[in-house]
CSV table of C-alpha atoms in Angstrom, one decimal:
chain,number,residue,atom,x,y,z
A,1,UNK,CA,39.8,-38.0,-24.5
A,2,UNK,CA,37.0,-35.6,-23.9
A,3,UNK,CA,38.2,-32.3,-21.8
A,4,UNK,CA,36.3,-31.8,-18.7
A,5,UNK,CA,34.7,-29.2,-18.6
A,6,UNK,CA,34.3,-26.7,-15.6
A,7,UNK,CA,31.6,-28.1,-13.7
A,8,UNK,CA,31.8,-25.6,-10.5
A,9,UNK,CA,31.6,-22.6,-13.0
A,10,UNK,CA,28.8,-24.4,-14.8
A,11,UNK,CA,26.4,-24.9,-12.1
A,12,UNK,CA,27.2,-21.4,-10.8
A,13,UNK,CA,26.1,-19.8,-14.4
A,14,UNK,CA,23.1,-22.0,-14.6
A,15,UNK,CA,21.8,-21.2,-10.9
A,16,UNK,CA,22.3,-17.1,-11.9
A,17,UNK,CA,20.2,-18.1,-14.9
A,18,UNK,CA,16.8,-17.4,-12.7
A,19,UNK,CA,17.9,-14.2,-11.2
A,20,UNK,CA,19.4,-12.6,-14.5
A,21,UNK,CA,15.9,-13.6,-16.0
A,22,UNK,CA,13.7,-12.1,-13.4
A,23,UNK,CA,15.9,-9.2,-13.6
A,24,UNK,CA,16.0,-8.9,-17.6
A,25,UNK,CA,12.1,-9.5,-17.5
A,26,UNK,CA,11.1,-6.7,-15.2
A,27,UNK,CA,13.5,-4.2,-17.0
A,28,UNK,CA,12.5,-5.1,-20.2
A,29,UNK,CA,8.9,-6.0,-19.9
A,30,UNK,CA,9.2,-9.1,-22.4
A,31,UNK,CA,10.0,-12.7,-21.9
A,32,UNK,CA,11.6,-13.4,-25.0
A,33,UNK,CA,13.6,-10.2,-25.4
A,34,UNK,CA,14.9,-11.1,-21.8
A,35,UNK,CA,16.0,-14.3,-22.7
A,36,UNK,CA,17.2,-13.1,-25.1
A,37,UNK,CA,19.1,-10.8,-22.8
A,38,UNK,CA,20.4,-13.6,-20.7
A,39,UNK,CA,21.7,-15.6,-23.4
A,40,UNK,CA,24.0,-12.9,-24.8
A,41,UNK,CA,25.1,-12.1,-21.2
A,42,UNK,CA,26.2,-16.1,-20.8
A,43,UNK,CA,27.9,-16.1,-24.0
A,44,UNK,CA,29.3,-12.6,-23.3
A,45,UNK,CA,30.6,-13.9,-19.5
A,46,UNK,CA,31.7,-16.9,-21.1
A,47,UNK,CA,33.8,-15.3,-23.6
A,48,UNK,CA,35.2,-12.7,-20.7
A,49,UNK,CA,36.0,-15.2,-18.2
A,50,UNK,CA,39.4,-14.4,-17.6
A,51,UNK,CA,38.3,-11.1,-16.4
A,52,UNK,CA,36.5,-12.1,-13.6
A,53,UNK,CA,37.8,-12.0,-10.4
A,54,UNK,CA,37.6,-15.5,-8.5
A,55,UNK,CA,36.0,-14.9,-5.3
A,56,UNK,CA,34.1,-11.8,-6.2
A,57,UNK,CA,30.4,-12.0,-6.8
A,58,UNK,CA,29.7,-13.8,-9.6
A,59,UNK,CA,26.0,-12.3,-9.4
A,60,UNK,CA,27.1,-8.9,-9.6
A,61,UNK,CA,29.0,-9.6,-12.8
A,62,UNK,CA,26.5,-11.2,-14.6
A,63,UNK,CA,24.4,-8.9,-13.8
A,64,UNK,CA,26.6,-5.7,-14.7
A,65,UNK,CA,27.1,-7.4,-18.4
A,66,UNK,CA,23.4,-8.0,-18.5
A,67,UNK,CA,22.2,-4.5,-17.8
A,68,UNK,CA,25.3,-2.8,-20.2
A,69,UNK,CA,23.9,-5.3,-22.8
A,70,UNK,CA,20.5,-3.9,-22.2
A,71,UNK,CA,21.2,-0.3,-22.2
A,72,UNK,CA,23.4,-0.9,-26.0
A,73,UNK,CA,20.3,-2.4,-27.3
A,74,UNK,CA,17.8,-0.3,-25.9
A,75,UNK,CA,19.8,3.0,-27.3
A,76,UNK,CA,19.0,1.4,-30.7
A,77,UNK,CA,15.4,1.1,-30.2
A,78,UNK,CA,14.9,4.0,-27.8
A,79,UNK,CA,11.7,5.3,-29.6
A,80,UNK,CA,10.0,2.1,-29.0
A,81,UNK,CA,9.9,1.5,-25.7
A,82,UNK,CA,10.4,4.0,-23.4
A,83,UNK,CA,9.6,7.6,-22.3
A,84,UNK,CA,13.1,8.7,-21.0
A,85,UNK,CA,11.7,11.4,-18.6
A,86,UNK,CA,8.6,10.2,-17.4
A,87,UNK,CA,6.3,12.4,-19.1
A,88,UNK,CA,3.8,9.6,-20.1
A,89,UNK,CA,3.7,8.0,-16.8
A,90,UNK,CA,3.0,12.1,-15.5
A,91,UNK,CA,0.5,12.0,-17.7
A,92,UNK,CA,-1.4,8.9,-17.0
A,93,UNK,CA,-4.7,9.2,-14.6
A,94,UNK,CA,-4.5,7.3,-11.7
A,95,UNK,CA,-7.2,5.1,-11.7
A,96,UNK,CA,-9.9,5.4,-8.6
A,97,UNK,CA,-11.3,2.2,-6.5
A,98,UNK,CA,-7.6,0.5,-6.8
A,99,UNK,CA,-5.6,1.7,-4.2
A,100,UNK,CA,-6.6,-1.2,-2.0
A,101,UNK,CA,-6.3,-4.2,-4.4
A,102,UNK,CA,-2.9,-4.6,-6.6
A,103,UNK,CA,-2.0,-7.4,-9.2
A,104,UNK,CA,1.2,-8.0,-10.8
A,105,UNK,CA,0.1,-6.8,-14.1
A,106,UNK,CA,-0.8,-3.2,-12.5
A,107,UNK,CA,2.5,-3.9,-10.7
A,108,UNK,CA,4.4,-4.5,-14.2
A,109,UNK,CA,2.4,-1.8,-16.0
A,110,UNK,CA,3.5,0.5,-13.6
A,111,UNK,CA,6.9,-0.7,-13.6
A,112,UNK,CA,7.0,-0.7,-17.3
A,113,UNK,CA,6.1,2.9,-16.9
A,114,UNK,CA,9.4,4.1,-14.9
A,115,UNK,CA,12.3,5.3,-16.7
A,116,UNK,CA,14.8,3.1,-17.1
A,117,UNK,CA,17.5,3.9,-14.6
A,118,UNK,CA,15.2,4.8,-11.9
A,119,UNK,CA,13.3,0.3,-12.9
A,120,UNK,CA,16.9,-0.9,-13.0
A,121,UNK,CA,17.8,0.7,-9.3
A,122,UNK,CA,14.9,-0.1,-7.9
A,123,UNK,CA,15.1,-3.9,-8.9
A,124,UNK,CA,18.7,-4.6,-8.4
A,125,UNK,CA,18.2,-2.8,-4.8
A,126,UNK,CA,14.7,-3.5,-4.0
A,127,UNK,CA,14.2,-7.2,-5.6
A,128,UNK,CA,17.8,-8.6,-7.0
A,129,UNK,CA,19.2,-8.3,-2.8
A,130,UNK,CA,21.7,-6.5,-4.2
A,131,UNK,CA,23.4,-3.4,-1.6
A,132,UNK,CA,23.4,0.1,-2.5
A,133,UNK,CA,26.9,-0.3,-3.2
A,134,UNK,CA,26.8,-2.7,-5.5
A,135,UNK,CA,23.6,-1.4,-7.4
A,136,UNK,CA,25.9,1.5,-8.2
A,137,UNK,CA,28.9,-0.6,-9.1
A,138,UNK,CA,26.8,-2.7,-11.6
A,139,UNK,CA,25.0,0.9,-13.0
A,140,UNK,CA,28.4,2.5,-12.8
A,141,UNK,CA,27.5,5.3,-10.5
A,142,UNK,CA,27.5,6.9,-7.2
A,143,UNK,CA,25.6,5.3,-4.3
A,144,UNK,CA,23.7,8.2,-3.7
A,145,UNK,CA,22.7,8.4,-7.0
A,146,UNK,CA,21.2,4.6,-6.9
A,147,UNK,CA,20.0,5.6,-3.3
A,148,UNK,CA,17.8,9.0,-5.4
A,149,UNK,CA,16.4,6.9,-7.8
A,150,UNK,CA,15.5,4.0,-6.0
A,151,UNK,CA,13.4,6.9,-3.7
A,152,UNK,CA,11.8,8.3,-7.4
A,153,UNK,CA,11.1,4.9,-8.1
A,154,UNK,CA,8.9,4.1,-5.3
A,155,UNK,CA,7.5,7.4,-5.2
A,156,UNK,CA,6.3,7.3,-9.0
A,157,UNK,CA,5.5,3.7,-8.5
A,158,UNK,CA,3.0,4.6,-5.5
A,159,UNK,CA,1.6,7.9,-7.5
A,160,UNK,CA,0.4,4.8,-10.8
A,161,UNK,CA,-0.6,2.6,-8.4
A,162,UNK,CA,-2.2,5.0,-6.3
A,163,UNK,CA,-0.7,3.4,-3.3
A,164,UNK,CA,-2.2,5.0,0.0
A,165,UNK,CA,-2.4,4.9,3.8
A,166,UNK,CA,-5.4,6.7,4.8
A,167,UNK,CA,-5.0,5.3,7.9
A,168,UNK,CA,-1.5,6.7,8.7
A,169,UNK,CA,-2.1,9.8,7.9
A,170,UNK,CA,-0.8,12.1,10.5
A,171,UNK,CA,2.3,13.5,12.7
A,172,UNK,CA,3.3,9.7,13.7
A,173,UNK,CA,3.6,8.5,10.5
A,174,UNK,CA,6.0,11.4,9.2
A,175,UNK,CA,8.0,10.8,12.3
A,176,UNK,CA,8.1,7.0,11.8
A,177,UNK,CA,9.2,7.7,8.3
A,178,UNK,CA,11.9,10.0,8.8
A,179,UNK,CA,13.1,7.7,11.4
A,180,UNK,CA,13.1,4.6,9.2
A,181,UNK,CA,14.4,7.0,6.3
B,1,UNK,CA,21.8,47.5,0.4
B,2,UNK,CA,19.0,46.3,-2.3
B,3,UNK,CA,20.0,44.5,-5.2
B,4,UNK,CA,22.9,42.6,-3.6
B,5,UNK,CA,22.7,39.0,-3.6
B,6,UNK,CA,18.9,39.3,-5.1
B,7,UNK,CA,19.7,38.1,-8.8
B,8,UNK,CA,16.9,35.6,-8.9
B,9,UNK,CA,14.2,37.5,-6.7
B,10,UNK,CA,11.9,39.7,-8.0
B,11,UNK,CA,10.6,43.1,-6.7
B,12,UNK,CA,6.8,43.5,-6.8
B,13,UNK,CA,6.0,47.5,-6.8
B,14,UNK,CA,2.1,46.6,-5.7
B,15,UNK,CA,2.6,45.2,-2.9
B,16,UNK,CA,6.4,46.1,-1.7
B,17,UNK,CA,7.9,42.9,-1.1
B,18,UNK,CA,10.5,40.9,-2.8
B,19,UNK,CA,9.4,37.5,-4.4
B,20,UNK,CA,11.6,33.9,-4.3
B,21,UNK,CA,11.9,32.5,-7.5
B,22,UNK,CA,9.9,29.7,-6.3
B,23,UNK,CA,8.3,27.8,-3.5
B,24,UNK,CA,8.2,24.7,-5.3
B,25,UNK,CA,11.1,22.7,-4.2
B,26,UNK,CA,12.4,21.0,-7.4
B,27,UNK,CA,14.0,17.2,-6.8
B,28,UNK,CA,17.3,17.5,-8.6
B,29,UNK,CA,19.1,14.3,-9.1
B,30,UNK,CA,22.6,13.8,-9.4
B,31,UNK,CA,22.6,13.2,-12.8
B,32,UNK,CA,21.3,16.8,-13.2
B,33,UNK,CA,17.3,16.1,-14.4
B,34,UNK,CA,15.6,18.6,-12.8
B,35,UNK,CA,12.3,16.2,-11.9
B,36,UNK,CA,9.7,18.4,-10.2
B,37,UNK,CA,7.3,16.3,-8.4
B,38,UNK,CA,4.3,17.8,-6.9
B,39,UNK,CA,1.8,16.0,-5.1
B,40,UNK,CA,-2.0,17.2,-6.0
B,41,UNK,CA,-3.5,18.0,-3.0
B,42,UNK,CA,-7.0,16.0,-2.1
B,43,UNK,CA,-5.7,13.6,-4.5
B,44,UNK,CA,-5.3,9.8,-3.3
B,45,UNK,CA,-1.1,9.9,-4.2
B,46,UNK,CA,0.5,8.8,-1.7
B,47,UNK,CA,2.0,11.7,0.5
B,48,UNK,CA,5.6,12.6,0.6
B,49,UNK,CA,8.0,12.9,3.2
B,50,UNK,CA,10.9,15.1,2.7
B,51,UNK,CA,13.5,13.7,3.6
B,52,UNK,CA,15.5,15.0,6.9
B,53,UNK,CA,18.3,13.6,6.8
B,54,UNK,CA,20.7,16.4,5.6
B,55,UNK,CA,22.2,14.8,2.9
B,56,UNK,CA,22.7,15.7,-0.1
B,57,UNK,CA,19.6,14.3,-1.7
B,58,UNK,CA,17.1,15.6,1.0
B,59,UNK,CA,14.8,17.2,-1.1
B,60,UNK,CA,14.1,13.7,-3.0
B,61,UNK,CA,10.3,12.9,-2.6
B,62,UNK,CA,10.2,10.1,0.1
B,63,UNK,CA,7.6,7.8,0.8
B,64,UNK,CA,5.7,7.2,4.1
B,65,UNK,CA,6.7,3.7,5.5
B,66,UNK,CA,3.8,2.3,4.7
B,67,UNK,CA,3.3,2.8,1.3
B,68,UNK,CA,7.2,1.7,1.3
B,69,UNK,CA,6.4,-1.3,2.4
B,70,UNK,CA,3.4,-2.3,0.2
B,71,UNK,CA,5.5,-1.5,-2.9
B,72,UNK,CA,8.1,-3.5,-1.6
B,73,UNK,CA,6.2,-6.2,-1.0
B,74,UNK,CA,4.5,-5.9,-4.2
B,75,UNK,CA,8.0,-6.0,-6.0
B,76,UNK,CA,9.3,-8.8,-4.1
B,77,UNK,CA,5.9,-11.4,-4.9
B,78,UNK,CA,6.3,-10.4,-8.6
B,79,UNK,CA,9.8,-11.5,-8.5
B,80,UNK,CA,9.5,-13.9,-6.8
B,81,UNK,CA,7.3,-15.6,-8.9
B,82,UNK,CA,9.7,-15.2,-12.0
B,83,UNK,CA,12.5,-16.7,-10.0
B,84,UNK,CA,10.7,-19.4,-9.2
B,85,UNK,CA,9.5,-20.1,-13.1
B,86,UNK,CA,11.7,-23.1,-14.8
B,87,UNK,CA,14.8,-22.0,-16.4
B,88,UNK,CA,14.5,-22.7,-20.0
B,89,UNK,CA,15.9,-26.1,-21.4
B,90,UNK,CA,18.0,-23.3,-24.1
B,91,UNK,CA,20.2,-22.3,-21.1
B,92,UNK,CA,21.4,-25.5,-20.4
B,93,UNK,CA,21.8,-26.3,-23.8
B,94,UNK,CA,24.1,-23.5,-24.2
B,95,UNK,CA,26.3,-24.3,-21.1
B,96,UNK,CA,26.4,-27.6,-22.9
B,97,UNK,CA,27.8,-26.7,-26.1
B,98,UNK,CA,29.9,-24.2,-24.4
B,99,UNK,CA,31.4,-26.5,-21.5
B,100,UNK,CA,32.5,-28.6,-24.4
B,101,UNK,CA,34.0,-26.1,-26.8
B,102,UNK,CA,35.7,-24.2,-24.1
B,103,UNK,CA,36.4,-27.1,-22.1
B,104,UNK,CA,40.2,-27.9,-23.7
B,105,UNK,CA,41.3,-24.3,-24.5
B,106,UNK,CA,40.4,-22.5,-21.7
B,107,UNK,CA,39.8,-25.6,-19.0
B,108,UNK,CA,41.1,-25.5,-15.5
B,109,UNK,CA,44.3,-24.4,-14.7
């Protein structure tokens, strides 16, 4: 007799499967290092089941066991990737005649170009749906801290992509902002 | 009276007045990276908006709403169209082989 398996907990894995790959794309900038990425995280959840919490978000876990799985492997191959404070994406020129039109490759250049904690905030808050709250649960660390870099992240992300509003230039816009905050 | 409560200013003899440290205001994180951000003026980066709120991160750069927006939106269409992509056949592969491995040890209570 052939066990049956866990059908619920099966479908539930396999419809995370696009989010955790959207999300391991964007923060690592490679397909098949991210699939990478979400095939350890399923066997890693798979072998950890029992300590999930039934009836907390399933999402949230995966997602926490993707990103510490990310961070282990990218300490091993720091040198490669990234540029832990920035300093290249300082350095880069903006380029002129682009602030109108954007494409996803500017978009994921520019991404690429973030450090690391300030990419994984902004996606898990600004793309995943994820709250504030559980951004900083997943990145183990305080709410405002996710709220900081989410703001850096934008910021630097508008400064490479040379992001503008000529046309709201003035008094009403700053109030508008600080109303929206 | 002088000399109390000045450690980081600086007297300037020329011109009789005492100098702040800096004018720059430096974004300091949480996590204690001093990030200082300045915006070049005449440049085409977007402008910033400090922050009012009072909080404890108020002198984070902010963004103006709009540019907010479009790199929101931007961010959203690129996910979006990963999300959207096929999941690979591997996944379901692996759920497979592991539904049926894990299936009589660890099956449903």
């Amino acid at each position: 007799m052939t066990p049956e398996p866990e059908p619920e907990l099966r479908e539930a894995l396999l419809a995370a499967v696009p989010s955790l790959r959207a999300f391991a794309i964007s923060l690592s900038g490679q397909v098949d290092r991210a699939d990478d990425l979400v095939q350890d995280t399923l066997l890693r959840a798979l072998a950890n089941l029992h300590r999930f919490e039934p009836g907390t978000n399933l999402n949230a876990w995966l997602f926490t066991i993707l990103r510490n799985l990310f961070h282990s492997e990218y300490r091993k191959r720091r040198r490669e990737v990234e540029d832990p404070d920035g300093s290249y994406a300082g350095r880069l020129k903006v380029q002129p005649e682009q602030g109108s039109h954007l494409d996803f490759e500017d978009f994921r250049s520019a991404l690429a170009q973030l450090p690391a904690d300030q990419r994984e905030a902004l996606l898990l808050v600004g793309a995943s749906g994820f709250s504030y709250e559980e951004a900083a649960h997943i990145c183990g660390c305080a709410v405002g801290t996710i709220k900081s870099r989410v703001n850096r992240a934008r910021f630097r992300l508008a400064s490479l992509l040379n992001v503008d509003d000529i046309e709201d230039l003035g008094p009403d816009s700053m109030t508008r902002a600080a109303l929206q905050g | 009276m002088d000399g109390t409560g000045r450690s980081n200013q600086r007297y300037c003899s020329k011109t009789n007045i005492w100098i702040l440290p800096r004018l720059a205001i430096p974004f300091e994180g949480r996590d204690g990276k001093g990030t200082q951000m300045t915006v070049e003026k005449g440049s085409k980066l977007a402008r910033v908006v400090l922050d009012s709120h009072g909080d404890k991160h108020a002198t984070d750069p902010k963004l103006d709403s709009g540019s907010q927006k479009r790199i929101g939106d931007q961010l959203r269409a690129m996910y979006d169209e990963l999300m959207q992509q096929p999941v690979p056949d591997r996944f379901k592969e692996l759920l497979d082989q592991l539904d049926k491995k894990n299936g009589g040890k660890e099956g449903s209570q």
